[in-house]
CSV table of N, CA and C in Angstrom, one decimal:
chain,number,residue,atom,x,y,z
B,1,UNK,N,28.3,38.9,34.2
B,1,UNK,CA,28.5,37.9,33.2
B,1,UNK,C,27.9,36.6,33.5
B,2,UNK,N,27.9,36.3,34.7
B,2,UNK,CA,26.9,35.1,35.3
B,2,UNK,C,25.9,35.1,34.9
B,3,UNK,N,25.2,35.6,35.3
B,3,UNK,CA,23.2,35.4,35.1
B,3,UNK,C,23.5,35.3,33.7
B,4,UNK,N,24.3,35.8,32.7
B,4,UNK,CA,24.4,35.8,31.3
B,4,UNK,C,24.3,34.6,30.7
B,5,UNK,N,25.0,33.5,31.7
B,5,UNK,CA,25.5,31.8,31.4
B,5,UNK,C,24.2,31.3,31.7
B,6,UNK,N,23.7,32.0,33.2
B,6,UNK,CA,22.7,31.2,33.3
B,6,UNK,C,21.0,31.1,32.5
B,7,UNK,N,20.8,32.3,32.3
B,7,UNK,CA,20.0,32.3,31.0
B,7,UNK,C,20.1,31.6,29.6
B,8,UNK,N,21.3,31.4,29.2
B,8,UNK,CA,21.6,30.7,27.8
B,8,UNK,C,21.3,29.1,28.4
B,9,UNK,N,21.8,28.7,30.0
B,9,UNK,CA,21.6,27.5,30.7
B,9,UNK,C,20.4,27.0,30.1
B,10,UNK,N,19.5,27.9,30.9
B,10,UNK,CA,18.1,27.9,31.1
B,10,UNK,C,17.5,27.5,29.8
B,11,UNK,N,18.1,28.7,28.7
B,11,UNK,CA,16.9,28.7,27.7
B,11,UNK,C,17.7,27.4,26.7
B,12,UNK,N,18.6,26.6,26.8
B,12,UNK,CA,19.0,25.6,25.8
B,12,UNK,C,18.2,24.4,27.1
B,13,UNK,N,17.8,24.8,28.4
B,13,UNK,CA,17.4,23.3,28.7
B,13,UNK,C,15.8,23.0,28.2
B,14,UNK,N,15.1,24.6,28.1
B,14,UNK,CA,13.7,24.3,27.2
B,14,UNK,C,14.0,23.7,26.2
B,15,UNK,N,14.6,24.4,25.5
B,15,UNK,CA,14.7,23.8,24.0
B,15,UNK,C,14.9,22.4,23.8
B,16,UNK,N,15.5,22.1,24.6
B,16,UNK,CA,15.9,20.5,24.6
B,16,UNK,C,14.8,19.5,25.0
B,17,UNK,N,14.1,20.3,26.1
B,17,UNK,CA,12.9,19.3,26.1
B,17,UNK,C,12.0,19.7,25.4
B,18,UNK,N,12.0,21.1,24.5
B,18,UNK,CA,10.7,20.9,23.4
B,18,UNK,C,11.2,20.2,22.2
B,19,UNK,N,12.4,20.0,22.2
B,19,UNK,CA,13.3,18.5,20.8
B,19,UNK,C,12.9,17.5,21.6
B,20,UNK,N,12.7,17.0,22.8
B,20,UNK,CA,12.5,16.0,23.2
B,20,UNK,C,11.2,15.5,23.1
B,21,UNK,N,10.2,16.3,22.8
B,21,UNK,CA,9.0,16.0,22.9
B,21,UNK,C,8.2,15.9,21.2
B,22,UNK,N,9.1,15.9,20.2
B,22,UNK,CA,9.2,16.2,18.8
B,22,UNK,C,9.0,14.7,18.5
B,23,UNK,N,8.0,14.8,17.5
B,23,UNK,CA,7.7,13.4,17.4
B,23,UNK,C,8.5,12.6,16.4
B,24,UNK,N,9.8,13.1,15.5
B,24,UNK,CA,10.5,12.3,14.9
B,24,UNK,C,11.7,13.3,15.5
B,25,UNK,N,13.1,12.7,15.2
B,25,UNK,CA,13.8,12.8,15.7
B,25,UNK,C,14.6,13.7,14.6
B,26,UNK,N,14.4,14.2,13.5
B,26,UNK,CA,14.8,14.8,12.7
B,26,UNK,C,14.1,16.2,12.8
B,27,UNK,N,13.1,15.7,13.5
B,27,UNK,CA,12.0,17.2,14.3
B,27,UNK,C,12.6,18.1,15.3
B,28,UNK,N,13.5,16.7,16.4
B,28,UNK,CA,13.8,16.6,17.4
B,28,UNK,C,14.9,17.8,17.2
B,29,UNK,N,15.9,17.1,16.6
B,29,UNK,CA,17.2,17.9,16.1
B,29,UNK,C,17.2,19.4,15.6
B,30,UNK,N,16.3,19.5,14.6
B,30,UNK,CA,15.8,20.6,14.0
B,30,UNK,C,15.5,21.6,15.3
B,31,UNK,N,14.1,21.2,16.0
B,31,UNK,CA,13.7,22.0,16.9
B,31,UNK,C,15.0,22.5,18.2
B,32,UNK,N,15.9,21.5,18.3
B,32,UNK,CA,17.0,22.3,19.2
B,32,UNK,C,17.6,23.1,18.3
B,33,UNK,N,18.0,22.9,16.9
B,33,UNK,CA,19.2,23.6,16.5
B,33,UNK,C,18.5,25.4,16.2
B,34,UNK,N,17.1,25.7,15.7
B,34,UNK,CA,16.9,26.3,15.2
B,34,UNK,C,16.0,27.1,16.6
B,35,UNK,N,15.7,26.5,18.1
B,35,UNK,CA,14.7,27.0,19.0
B,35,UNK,C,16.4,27.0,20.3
B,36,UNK,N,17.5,26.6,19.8
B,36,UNK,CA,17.9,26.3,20.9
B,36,UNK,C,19.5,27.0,20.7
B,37,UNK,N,20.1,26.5,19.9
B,37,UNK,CA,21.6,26.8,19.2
B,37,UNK,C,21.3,28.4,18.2
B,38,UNK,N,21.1,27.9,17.2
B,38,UNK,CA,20.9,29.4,17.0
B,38,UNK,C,21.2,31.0,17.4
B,39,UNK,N,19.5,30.5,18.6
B,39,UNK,CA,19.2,32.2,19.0
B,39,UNK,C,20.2,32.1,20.1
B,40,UNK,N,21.2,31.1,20.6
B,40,UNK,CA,22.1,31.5,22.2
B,40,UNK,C,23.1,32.2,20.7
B,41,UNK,N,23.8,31.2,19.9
B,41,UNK,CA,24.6,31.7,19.3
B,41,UNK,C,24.7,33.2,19.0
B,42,UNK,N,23.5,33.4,18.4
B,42,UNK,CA,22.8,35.1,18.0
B,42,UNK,C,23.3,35.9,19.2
B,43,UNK,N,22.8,35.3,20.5
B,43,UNK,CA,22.7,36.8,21.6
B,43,UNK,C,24.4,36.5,21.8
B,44,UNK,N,25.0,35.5,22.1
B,44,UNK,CA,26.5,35.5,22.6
B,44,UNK,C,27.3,36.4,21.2
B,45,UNK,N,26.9,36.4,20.0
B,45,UNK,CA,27.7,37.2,19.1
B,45,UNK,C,27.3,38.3,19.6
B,46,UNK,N,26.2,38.9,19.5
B,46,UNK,CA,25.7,40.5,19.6
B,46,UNK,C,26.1,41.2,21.4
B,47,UNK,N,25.7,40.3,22.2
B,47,UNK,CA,26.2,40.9,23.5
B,47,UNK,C,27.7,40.7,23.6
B,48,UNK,N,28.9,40.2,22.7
B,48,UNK,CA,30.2,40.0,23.0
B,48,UNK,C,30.7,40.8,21.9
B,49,UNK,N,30.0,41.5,21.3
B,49,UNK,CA,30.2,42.6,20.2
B,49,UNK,C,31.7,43.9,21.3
B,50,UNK,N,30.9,44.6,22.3
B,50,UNK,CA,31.9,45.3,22.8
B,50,UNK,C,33.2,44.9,23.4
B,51,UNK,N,32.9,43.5,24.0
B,51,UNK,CA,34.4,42.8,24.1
B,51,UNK,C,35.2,42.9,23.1
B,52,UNK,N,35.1,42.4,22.2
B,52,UNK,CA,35.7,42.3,20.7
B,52,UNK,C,36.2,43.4,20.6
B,53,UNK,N,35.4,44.8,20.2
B,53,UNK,CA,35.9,45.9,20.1
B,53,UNK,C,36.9,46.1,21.1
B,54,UNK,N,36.6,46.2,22.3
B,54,UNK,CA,37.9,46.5,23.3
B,54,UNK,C,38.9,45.7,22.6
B,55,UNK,N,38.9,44.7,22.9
B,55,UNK,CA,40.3,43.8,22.9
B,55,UNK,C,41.2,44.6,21.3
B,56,UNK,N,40.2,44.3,20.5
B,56,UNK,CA,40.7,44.7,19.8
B,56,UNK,C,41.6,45.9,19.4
B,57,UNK,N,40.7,47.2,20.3
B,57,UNK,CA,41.5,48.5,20.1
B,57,UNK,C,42.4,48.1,21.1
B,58,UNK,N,42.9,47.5,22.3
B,58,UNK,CA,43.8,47.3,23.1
B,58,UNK,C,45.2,46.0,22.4
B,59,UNK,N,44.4,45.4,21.4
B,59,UNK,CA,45.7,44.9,20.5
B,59,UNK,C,46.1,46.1,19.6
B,60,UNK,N,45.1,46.7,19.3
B,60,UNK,CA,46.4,47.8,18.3
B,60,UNK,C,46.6,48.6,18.9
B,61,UNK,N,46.6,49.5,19.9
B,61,UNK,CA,47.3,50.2,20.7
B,61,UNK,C,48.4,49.4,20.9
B,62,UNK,N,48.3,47.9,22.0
B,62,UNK,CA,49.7,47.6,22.1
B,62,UNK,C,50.8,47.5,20.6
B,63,UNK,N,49.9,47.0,19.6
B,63,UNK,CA,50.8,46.5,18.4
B,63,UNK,C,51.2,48.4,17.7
B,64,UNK,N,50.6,49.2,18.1
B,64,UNK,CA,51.2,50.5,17.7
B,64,UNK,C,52.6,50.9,18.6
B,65,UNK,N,52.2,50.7,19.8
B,65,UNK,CA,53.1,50.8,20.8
B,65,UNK,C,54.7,50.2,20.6
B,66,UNK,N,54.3,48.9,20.1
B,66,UNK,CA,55.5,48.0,20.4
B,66,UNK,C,56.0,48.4,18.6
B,67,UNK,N,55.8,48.8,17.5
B,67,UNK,CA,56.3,49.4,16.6
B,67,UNK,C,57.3,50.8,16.8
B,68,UNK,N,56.5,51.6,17.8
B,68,UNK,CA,56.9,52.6,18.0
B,68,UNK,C,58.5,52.1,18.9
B,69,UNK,N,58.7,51.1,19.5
B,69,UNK,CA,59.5,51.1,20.3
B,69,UNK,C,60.4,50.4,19.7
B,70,UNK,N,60.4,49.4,18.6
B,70,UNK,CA,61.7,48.8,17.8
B,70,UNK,C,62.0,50.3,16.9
B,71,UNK,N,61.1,51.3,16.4
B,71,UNK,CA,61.5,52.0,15.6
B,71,UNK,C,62.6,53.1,16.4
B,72,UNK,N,62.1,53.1,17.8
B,72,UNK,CA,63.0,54.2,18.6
B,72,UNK,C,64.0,53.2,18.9
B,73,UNK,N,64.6,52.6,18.7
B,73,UNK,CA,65.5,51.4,19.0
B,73,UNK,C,66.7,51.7,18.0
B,74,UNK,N,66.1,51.5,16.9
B,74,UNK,CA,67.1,51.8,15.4
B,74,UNK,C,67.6,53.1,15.6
C-alpha cells in the first residue's frame, strides 16, 4: 500500500511544477487539476475498487448475521 502513496506523491509533485511553469495562472490551475488531481483520483477509485467490495460483502455478511440473531432471539 506504500509505494502506492508514494507514486501518487511523486506524480502530483510533477504536476505541480508543470502548473508552476504555466504561463497564466488559470493555465496553472487547470494544468494541476486535469495532469495532477484527476488521473490520482482516477487510479485511487479503480485500485480501491476491491477494498470496497470486501468491506462491503463483510458488512452484509455481519448485517445478515446480526438479523439472523435478533430473529433467533424472538
Amino acid at each position: 500500500m506504500a509505494p502506492m502513496y508514494l507514486i501518487a506523491i511523486a506524480w502530483l509533485y510533477v504536476a505541480l511544477l508543470a502548473a508552476i511553469t504555466e504561463n497564466t495562472a488559470v493555465g496553472g490551475v487547470l494544468t494541476f487539476i486535469f495532469y495532477g488531481l484527476a488521473p490520482m483520483a482516477l487510479f485511487f477509485w479503480l485500485f480501491g475498487t476491491p477494498t470496497r467490495r470486501r468491506r462491503q460483502r463483510e458488512r452484509e455478511a455481519s448485517g445478515l448475521n446480526d438479523r439472523a440473531e435478533s430473529d433467533a432471539d424472538q
